Tab-separated table of C-alpha atoms in Angstrom:
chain	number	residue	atom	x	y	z
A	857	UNK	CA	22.957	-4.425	-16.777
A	858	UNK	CA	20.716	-4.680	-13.801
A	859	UNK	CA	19.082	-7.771	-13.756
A	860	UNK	CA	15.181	-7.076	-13.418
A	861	UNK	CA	13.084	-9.186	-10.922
A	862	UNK	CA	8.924	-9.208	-10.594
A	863	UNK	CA	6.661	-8.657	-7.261
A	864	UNK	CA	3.322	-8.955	-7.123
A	865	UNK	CA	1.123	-9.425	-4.327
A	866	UNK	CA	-2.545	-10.263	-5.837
A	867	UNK	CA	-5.164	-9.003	-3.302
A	868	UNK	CA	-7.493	-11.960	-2.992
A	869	UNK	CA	-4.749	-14.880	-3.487
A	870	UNK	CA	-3.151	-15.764	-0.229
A	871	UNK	CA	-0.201	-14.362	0.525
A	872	UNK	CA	2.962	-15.728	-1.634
A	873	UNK	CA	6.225	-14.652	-2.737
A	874	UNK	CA	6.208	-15.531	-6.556
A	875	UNK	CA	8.413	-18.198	-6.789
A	876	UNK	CA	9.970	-16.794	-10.234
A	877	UNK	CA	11.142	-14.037	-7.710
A	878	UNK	CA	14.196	-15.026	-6.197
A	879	UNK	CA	15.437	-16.721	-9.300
A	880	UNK	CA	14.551	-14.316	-12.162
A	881	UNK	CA	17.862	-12.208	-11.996
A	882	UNK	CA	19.574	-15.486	-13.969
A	883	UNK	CA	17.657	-14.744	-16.785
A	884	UNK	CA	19.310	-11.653	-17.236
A	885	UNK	CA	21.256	-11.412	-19.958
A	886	UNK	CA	21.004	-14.753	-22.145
A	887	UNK	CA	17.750	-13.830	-24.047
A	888	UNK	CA	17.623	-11.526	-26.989
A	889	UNK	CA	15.588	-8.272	-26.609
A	890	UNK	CA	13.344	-7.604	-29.718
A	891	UNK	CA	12.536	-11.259	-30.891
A	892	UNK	CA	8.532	-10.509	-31.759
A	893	UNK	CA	6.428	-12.234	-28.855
A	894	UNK	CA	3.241	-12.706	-28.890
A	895	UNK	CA	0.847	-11.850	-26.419
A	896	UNK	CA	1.989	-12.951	-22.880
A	897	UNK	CA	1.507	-15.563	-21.226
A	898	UNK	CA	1.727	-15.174	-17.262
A	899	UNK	CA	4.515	-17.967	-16.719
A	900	UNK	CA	8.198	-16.784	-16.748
A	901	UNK	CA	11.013	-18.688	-18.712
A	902	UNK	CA	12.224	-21.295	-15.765
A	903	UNK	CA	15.556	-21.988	-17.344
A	904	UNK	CA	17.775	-18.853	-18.451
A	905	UNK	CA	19.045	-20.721	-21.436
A	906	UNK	CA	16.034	-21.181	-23.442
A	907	UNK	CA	17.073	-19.878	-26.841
A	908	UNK	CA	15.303	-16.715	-28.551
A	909	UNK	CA	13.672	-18.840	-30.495
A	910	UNK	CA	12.431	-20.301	-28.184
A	911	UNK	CA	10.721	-17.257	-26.204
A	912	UNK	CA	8.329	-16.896	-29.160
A	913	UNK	CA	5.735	-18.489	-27.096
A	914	UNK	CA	7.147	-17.165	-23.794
A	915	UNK	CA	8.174	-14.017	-24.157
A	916	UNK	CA	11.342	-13.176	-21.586
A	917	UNK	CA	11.364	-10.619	-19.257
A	918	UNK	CA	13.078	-7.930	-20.540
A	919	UNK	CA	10.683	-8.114	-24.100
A	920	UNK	CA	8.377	-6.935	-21.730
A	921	UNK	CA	9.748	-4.408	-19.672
A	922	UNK	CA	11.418	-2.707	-22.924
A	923	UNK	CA	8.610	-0.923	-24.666
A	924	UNK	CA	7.912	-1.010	-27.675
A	925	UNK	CA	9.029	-4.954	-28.732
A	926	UNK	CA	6.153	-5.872	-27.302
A	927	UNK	CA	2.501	-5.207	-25.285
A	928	UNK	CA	2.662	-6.978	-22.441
A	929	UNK	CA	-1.696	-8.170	-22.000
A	930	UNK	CA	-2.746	-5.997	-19.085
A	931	UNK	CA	-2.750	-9.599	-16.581
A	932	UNK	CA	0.929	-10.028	-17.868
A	933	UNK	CA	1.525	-6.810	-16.610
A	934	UNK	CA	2.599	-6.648	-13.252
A	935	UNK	CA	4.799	-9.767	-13.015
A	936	UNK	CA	7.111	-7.942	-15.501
A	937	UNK	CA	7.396	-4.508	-14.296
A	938	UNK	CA	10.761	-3.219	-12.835
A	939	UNK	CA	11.336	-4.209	-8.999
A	940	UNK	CA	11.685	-0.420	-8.818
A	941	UNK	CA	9.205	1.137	-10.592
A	942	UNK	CA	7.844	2.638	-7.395
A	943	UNK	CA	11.092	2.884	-5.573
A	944	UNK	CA	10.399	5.616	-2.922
A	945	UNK	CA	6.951	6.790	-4.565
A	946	UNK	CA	5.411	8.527	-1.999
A	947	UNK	CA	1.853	9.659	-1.210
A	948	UNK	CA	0.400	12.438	1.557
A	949	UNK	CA	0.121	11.449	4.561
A	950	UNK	CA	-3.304	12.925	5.028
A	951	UNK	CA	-4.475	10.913	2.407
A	952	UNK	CA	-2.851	7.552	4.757
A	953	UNK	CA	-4.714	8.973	7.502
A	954	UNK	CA	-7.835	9.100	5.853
A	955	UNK	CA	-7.610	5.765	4.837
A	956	UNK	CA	-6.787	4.752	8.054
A	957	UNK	CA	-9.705	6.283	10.127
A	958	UNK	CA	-11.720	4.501	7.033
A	959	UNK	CA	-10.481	1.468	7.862
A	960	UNK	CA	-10.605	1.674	11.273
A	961	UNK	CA	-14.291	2.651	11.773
A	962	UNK	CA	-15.164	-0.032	8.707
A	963	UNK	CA	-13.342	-2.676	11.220
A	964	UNK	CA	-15.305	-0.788	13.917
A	965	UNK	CA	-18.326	-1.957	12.367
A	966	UNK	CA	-17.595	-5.125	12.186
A	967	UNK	CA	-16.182	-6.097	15.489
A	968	UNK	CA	-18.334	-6.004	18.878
A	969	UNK	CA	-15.137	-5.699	21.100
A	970	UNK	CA	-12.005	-3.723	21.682
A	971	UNK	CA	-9.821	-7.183	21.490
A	972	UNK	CA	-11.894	-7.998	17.982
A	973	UNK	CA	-11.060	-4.261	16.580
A	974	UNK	CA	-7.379	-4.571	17.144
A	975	UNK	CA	-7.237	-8.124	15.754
A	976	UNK	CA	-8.984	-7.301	12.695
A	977	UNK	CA	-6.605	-3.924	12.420
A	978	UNK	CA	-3.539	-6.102	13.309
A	979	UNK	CA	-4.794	-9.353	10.176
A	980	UNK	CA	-4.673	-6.068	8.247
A	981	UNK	CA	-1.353	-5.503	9.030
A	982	UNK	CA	-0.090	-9.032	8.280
A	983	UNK	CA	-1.693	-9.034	5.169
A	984	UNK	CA	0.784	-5.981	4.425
A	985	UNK	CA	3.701	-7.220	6.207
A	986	UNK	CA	4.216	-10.042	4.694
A	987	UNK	CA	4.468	-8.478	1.367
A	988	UNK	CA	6.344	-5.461	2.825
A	989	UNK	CA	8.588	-8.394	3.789
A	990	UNK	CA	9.384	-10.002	0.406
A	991	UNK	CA	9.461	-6.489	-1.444
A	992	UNK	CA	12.270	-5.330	1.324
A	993	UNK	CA	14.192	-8.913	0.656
A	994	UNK	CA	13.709	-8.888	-3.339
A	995	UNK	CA	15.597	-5.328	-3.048
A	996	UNK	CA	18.127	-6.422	-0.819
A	997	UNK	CA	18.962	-9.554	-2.928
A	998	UNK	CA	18.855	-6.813	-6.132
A	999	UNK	CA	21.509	-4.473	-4.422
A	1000	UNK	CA	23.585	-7.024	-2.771
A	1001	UNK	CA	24.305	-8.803	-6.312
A	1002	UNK	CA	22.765	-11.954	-6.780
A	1003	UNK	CA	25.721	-14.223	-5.817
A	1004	UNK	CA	25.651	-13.216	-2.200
A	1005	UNK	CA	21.805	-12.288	-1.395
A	1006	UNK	CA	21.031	-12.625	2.811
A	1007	UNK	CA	18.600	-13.265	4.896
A	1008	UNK	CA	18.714	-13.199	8.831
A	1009	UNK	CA	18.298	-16.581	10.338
A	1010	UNK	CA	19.089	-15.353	13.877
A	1011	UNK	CA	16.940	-13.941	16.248
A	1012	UNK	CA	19.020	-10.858	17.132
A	1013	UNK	CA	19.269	-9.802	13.514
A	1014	UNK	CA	15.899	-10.252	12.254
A	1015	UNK	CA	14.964	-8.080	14.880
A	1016	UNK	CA	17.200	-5.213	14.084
A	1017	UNK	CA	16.564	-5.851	10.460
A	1018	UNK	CA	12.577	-4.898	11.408
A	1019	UNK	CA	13.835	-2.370	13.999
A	1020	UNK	CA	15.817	-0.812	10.759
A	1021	UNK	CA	14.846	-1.925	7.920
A	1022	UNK	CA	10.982	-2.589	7.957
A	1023	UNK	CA	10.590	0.696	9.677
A	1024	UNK	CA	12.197	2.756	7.616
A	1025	UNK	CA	9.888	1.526	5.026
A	1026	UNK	CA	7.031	2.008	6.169
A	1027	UNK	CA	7.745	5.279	8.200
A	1028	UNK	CA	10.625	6.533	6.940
A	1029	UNK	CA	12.613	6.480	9.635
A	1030	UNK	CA	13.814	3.384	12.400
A	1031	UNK	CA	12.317	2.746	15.330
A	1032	UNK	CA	12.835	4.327	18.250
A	1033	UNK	CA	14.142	1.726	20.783
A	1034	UNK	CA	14.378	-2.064	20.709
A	1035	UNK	CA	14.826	-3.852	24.334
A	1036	UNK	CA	14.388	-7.066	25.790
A	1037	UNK	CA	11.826	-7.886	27.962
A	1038	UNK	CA	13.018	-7.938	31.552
A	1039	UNK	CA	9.575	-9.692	32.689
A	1040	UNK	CA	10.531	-12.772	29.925
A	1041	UNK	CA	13.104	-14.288	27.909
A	1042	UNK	CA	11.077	-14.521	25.100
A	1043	UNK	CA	9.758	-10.740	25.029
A	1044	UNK	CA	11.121	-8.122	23.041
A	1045	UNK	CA	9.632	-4.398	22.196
A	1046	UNK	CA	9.848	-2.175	19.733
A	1047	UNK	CA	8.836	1.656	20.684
A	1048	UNK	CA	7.894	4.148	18.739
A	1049	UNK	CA	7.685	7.691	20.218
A	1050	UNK	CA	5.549	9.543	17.556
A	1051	UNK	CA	3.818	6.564	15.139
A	1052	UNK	CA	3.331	8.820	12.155
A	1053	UNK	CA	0.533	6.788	10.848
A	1054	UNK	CA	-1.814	6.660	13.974
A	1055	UNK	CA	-1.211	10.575	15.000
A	1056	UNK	CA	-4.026	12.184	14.146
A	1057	UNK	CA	-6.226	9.022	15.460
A	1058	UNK	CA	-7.725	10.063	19.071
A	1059	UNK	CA	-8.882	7.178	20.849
A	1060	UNK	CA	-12.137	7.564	23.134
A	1061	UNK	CA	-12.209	7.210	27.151
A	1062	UNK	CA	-14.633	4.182	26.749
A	1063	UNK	CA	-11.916	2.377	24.385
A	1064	UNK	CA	-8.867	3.238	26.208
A	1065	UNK	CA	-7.803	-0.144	26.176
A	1066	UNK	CA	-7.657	0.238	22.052
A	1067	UNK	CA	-4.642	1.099	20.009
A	1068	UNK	CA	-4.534	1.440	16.460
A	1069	UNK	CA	-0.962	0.814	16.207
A	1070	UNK	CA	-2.173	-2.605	16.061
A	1071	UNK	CA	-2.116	-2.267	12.694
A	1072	UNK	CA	2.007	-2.214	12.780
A	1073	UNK	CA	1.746	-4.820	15.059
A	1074	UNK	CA	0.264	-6.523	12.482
A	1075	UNK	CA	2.899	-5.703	9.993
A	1076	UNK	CA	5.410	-6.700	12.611
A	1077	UNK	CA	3.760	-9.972	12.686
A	1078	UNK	CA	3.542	-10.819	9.116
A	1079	UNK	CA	7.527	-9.850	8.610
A	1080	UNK	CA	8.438	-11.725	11.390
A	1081	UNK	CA	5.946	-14.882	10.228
A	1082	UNK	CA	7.397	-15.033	6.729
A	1083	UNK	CA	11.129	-14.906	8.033
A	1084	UNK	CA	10.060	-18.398	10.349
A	1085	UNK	CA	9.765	-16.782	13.882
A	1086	UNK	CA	5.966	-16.650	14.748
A	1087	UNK	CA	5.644	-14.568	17.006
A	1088	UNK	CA	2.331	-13.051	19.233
A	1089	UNK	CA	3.037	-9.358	18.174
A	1090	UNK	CA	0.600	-6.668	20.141
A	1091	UNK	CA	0.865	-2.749	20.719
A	1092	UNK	CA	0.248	-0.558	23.657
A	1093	UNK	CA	0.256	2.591	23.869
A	1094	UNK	CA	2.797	3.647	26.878
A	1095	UNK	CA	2.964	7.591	27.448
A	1096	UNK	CA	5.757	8.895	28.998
A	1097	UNK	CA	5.978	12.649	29.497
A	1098	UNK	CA	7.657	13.984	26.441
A	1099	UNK	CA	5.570	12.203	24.352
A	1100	UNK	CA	2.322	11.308	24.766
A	1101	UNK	CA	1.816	8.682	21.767
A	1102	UNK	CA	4.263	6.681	22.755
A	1103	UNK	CA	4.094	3.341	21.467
A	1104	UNK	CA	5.520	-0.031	22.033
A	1105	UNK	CA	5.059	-2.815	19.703
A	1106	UNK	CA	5.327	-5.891	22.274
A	1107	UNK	CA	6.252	-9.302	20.311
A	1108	UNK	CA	6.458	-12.606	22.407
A	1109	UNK	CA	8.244	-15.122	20.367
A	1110	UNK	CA	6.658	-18.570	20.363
A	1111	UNK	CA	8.061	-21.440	22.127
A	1112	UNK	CA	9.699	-22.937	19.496
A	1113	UNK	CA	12.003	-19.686	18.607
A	1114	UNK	CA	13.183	-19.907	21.482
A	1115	UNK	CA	14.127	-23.678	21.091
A	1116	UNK	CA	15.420	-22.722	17.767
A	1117	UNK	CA	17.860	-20.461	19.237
A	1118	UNK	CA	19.293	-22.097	22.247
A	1119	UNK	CA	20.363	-24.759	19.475
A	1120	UNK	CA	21.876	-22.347	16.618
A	1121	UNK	CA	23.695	-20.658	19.615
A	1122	UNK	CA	25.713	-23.712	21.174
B	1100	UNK	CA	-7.498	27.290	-20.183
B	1101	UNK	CA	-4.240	26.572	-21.011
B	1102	UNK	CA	-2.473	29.547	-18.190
B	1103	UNK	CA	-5.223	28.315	-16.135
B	1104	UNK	CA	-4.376	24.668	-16.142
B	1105	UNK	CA	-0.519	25.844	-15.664
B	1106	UNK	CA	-1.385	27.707	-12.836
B	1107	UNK	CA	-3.065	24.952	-10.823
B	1108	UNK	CA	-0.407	22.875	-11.873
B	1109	UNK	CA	1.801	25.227	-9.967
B	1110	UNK	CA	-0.388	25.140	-7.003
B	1111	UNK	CA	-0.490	21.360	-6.867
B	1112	UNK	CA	3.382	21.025	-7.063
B	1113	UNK	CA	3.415	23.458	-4.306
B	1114	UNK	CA	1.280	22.264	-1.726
B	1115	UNK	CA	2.588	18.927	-2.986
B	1116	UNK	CA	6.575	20.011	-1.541
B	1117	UNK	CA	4.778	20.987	1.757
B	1118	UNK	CA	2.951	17.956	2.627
B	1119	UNK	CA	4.328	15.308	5.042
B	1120	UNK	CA	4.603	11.796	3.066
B	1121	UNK	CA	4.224	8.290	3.645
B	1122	UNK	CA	5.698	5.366	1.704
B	1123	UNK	CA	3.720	4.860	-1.360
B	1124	UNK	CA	4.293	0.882	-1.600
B	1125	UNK	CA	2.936	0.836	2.330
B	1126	UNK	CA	-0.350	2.728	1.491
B	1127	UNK	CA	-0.586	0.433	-1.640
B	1128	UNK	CA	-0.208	-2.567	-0.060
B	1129	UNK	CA	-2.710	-1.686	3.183
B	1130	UNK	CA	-5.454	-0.616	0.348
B	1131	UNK	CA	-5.049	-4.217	-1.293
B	1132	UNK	CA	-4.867	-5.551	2.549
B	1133	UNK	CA	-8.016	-3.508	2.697
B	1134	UNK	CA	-9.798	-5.069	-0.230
B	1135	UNK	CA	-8.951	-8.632	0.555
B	1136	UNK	CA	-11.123	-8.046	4.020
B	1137	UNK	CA	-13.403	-7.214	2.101
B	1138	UNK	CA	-14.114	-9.491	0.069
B	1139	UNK	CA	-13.921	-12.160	2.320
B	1140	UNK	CA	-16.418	-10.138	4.575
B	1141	UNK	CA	-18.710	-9.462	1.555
B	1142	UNK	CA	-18.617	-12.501	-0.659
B	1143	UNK	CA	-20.378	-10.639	-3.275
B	1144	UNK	CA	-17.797	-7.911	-5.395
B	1145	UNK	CA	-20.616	-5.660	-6.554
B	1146	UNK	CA	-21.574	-5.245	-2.297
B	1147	UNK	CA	-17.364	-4.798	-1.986
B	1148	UNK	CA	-17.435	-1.842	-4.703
B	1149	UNK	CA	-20.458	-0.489	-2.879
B	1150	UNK	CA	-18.633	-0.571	0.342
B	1151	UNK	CA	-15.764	0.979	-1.261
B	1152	UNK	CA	-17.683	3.827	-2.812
B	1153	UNK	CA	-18.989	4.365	0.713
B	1154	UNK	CA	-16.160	4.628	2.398
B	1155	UNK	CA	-14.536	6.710	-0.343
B	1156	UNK	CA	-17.794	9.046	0.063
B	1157	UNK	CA	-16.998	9.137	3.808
B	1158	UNK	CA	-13.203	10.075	3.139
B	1159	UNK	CA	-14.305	12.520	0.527
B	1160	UNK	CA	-16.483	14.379	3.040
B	1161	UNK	CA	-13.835	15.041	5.342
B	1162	UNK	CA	-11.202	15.167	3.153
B	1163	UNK	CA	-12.755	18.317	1.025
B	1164	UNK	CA	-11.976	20.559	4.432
B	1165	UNK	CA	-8.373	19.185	4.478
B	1166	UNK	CA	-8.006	20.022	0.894
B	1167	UNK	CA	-9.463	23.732	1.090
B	1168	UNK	CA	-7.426	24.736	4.462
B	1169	UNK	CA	-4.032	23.577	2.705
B	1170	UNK	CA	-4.909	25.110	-1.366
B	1171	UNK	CA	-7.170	28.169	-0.591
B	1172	UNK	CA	-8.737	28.066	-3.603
B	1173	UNK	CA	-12.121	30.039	-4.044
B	1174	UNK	CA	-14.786	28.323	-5.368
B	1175	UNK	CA	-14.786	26.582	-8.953
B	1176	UNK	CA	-16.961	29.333	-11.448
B	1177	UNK	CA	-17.441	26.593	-14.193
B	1178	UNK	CA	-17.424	22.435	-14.038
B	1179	UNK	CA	-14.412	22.606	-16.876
B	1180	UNK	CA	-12.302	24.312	-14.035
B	1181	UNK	CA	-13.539	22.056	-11.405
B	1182	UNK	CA	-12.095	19.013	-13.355
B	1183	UNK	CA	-8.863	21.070	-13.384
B	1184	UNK	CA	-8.347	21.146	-9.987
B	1185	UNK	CA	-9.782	17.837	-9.380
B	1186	UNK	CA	-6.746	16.585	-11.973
B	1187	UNK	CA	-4.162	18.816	-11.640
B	1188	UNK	CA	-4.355	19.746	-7.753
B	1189	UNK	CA	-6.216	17.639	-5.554
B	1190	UNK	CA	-4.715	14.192	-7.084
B	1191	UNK	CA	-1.670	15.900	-6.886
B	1192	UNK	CA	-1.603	16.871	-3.392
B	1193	UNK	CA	-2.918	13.566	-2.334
B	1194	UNK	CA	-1.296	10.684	-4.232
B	1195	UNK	CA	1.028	12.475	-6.094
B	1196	UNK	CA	-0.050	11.869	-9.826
B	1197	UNK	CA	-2.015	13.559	-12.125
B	1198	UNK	CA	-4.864	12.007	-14.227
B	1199	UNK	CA	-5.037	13.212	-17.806
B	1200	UNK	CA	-8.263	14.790	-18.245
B	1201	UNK	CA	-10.677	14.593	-20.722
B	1202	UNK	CA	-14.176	15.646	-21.970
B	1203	UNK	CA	-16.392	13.178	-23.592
B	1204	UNK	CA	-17.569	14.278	-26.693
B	1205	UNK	CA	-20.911	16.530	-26.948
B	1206	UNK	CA	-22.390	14.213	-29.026
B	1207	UNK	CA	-22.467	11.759	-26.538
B	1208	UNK	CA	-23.591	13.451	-23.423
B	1209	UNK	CA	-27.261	13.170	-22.634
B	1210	UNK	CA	-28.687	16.087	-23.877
B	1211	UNK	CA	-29.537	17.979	-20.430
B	1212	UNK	CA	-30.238	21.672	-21.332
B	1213	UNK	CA	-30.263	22.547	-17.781
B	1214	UNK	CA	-27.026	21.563	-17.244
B	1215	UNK	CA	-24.044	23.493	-18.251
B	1216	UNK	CA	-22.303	22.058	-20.838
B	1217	UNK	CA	-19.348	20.544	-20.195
B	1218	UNK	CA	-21.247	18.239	-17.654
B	1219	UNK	CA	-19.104	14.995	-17.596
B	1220	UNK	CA	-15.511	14.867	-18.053
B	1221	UNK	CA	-12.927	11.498	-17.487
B	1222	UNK	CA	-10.120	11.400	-15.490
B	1223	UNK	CA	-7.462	8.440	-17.058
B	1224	UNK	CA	-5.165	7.365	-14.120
B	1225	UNK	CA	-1.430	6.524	-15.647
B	1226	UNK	CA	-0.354	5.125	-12.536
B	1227	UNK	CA	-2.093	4.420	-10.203
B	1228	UNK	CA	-1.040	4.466	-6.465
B	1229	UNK	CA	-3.714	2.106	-5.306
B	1230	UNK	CA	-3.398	-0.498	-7.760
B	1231	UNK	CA	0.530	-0.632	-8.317
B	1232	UNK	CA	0.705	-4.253	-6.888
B	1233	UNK	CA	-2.116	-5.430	-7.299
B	1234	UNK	CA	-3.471	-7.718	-10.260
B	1235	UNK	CA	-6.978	-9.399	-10.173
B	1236	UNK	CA	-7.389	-13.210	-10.685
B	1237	UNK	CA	-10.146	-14.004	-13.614
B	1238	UNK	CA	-12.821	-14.522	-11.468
B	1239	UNK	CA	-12.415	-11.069	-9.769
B	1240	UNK	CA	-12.269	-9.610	-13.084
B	1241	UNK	CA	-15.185	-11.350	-14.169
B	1242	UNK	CA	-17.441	-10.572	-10.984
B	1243	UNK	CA	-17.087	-7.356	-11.808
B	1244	UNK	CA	-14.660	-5.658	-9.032
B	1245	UNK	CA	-13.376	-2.010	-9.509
B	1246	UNK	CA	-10.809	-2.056	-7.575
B	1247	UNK	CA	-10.225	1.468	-6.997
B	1248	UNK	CA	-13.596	2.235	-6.395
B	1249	UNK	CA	-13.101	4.269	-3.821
B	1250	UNK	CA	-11.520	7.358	-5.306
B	1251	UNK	CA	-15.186	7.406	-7.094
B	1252	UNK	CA	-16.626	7.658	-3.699
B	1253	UNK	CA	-13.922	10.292	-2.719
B	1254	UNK	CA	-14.690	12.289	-5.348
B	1255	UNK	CA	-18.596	12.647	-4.732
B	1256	UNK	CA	-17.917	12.816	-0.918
B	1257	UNK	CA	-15.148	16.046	-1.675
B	1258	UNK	CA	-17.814	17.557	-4.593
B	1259	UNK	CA	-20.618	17.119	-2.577
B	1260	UNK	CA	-19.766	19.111	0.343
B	1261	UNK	CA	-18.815	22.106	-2.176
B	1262	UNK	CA	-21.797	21.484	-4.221
C-alpha cells in the first residue's frame, strides 16, 4: 500500500520541514494496524522496526490515520493525516481575493512606504513558499517511489521546476515565460501575463511604483531559499499591449549561486 | 425545512461549478502566513483575534455584494433560513464546505422575547480550509488564539450589510 507521510507547517514556529517527513514512508508496512494505543504522543516511531508491542506507547502512523483503532488527541492530529488529504481542494477565487485586498491594506497600515508594503507582502510570500516548497517535494518523493525521490541541485532545473511545478500549484497553470537576463548573468525572470491572484487588485497613480505580485515574489523566494539558491526575488509589473497585467517576477541569484554553478558545471 | 435546505443545497453546488478556483493548500498556507505576521506584529493573541475579526468584518462587508450578484437570492424571511444559506450556500460558494448546522437548545438561549426565536444557531466546521495545516503550539492554545477568527468577522461584516 501507499506509504503515508505527515506535513505540517505550524503558524507561529519558524519555518521547518518535519524531519519525520522524508523518512516516514519506511515505516510503512512493518507495524500492525489495530494494536490499542493510547492517546498520542506527538513524536513518530524513528526506527520502522519497533515491534507492535512496542507502539503501545507510540502509536504508529497508520493506527492513526485508520479510524476507528484509535483517536488521535486533536495536537496529534495533523502530523498523522494523509499527505493527500487536501490533494487539489480548491476554494473561490473571490474568496483569495478578498483575503488578499485584506492583507494588503492590513500591510498598508503598517508600512509608511511603497518599498516597506511590497517587502512585508513579499515575507508573506516566503512564509508560504517555503512550505509550498516541502508540500510540492513530499508529493514528488510520494509518487516517484521512495527509492528514487529527486530534488534539483542545478540551477537550470530548479528554475523550471518553479517555472512548472510551483506555478501550477499555486495558479493552476505554469508560468508564462522564463528568460535570462540579458542585462546580467545572474538574472533570470519569470512572467506572468494574467497573475490570477492580483487581477482584481487596481493599484493607485500615487503608488505606481507598487505591485502586489510581490507576494509571488515572495513565494518565489522562499522555494528558491529552501532548495539552497538565495536569491533577491522582486516583481514588476511590465504591460505590453495584449495584456495589461503583465507581470515579471525578476530573481537575481546571489553571488555565491553563481560560484556554485561555474563549479558543478566544469 | 427539509426541501428548503435541499434547495439551497442545489444553489450552492451550482454557483459553486461556476466559480473560478484557486488552490486550496495556497490560500491555507497564505492565511497561516497571515497569522504568523500577526502575531509577531501584535504580541498579544486576544489584540491578533481582534484584528482578525476586523478584517473578517471588512471582507464580510464587501463580500455580501459579491455573494448576492452571483446567488440572487431575495432576502432571508426568518433567521432559521438565514443560517441555511449561511451553511449550505455561502460557505459553499466560498470555501467549498459546508458547516453542519445547529440550533442551541431553547432552554439555553437568553430569554429575549423580542427576538424571534430561533435567535442563535452554530455552525460546526468539519474541515476546515483555513486551518488544514495549521496546528497551534501550547502556548498559542493557552493565550487564547482562535485561529479562524476571521470567518466570525466575515460573517457579521456579510449580515450586517443585509441587516
Amino acid at each position: 500500500m501507499q506509504s503515508s507521510t505527515a506535513f505540517a507547517a505550524p503558524p507561529p514556529a519558524p519555518p521547518s520541514i518535519p524531519s519525520s517527513s522524508s523518512t516516514s514512508a519506511r515505516y510503512s508496512s512493518s507495524i500492525g494496524i489495530g494494536a490499542p494505543s493510547s492517546a498520542g504522543p506527538s513524536t513518530q516511531p524513528r526506527d520502522s522496526r519497533i515491534p507492535s508491542s512496542a507502539s503501545s506507547h507510540v502509536p504508529s502512523l497508520q493506527q492513526q490515520l485508520f479510524k476507528g483503532t484509535s483517536i488521535p488527541t486533536p495536537s496529534a492530529g495533523i502530523l498523522d493525516r494523509s499527505l493527500n488529504r487536501t490533494k487539489g481542494a480548491e476554494v473561490a477565487l473571490n474568496a483569495f481575493a478578498f483575503m488578499l485586498s485584506e492583507i494588503v491594506s492590513y500591510s498598508q497600515t503598517r508600512s509608511d512606504s511603497v518599498l516597506d508594503l511590497e517587502k512585508r507582502l513579499s515575507s508573506l510570500g516566503y512564509e508560504a513558499g517555503t512550505r509550498i516548497l516541502s508540500l510540492i517535494l513530499l508529493r514528488n518523493t510520494q509518487a516517484a517511489g521512495v527509492k528514487d525521490p529527486k530534488r534539483e541541485h542545478r540551477l537550470i532545473p530548479i528554475l523550471q521546476f518553479v517555472h512548472t511545478h510551483v506555478y501550477k500549484f499555486c495558479f493552476g497553470k505554469a508560468a508564462d515565460g522564463l528568460e535570462k537576463s540579458v542585462e546580467g548573468e545572474d538574472e533570470y525572470m519569470l512572467s506572468m501575463n494574467q497573475p490570477p491572484l492580483t487581477q482584481h487588485i487596481s493599484i493607485p497613480k500615487d503608488m505606481s511604483q507598487l505591485s502586489c505580485e510581490a507576494f509571488t515574489a515572495g513565494i518565489v523566494e522562499g522555494v528558491l531559499d529552501g532548495l539552497d539558491v538565495p536569491a533577491r526575488v522582486t516583481a514588476h509589473t511590465v504591460p505590453n499591449d495584449q495584456y495589461p497585467q503583465r507581470t515579471v517576477i525578476l530573481i537575481k541569484l546571489d553571488r555565491r549561486v553563481m560560484d556554485r554553478e561555474e563549479v558543478l558545471g566544469k | 425545512m427539509s426541501s428548503g435546505s435541499k434547495q439551497y443545497k442545489a444553489i450552492g453546488d451550482d454557483v459553486w461549478k461556476r466559480t473560478d478556483k484557486v488552490n486550496a493548500e495556497l490560500f491555507t498556507l497564505t492565511y497561516g502566513a497571515l497569522v504568523v505576521q500577526l502575531i509577531k506584529d501584535y504580541e498579544d493573541y486576544g489584540e491578533v483575534n481582534k484584528q482578525l475579526e476586523k478584517m473578517g468584518y471588512n471582507m464580510g462587508t464587501r463580500l455580501i455584494e459579491d455573494f448576492l450578484a452571483r446567488t440572487g437570492l431575495q432576502r432571508c424571511s426568518s433567521f432559521a433560513e438565514t443560517a441555511e444559506v449561511i451553511s449550505k450556500v455561502a460557505f459553499k460558494t466560498f470555501l467549498n464546505i459546508t458547516p453542519t448546522l445547529s440550533f442551541p437548545p431553547a432552554s439555553a438561549q437568553p430569554s429575549n422575547p423580542s427576538l424571534p426565536q430561533p435567535s442563535e444557531f452554530i455552525l460546526t466546521l468539519d474541515d476546515n480550509p483555513l486551518a488544514e495545516f495549521a496546528d497551534l503550539p501550547r502556548d498559542a492554545k493557552e493565550g487564547g488564539l482562535w485561529f479562524s477568527n476571521v470567518l466570525c468577522g466575515v460573517i457579521r461584516g456579510a449580515l450586517e450589510m443585509v441587516s
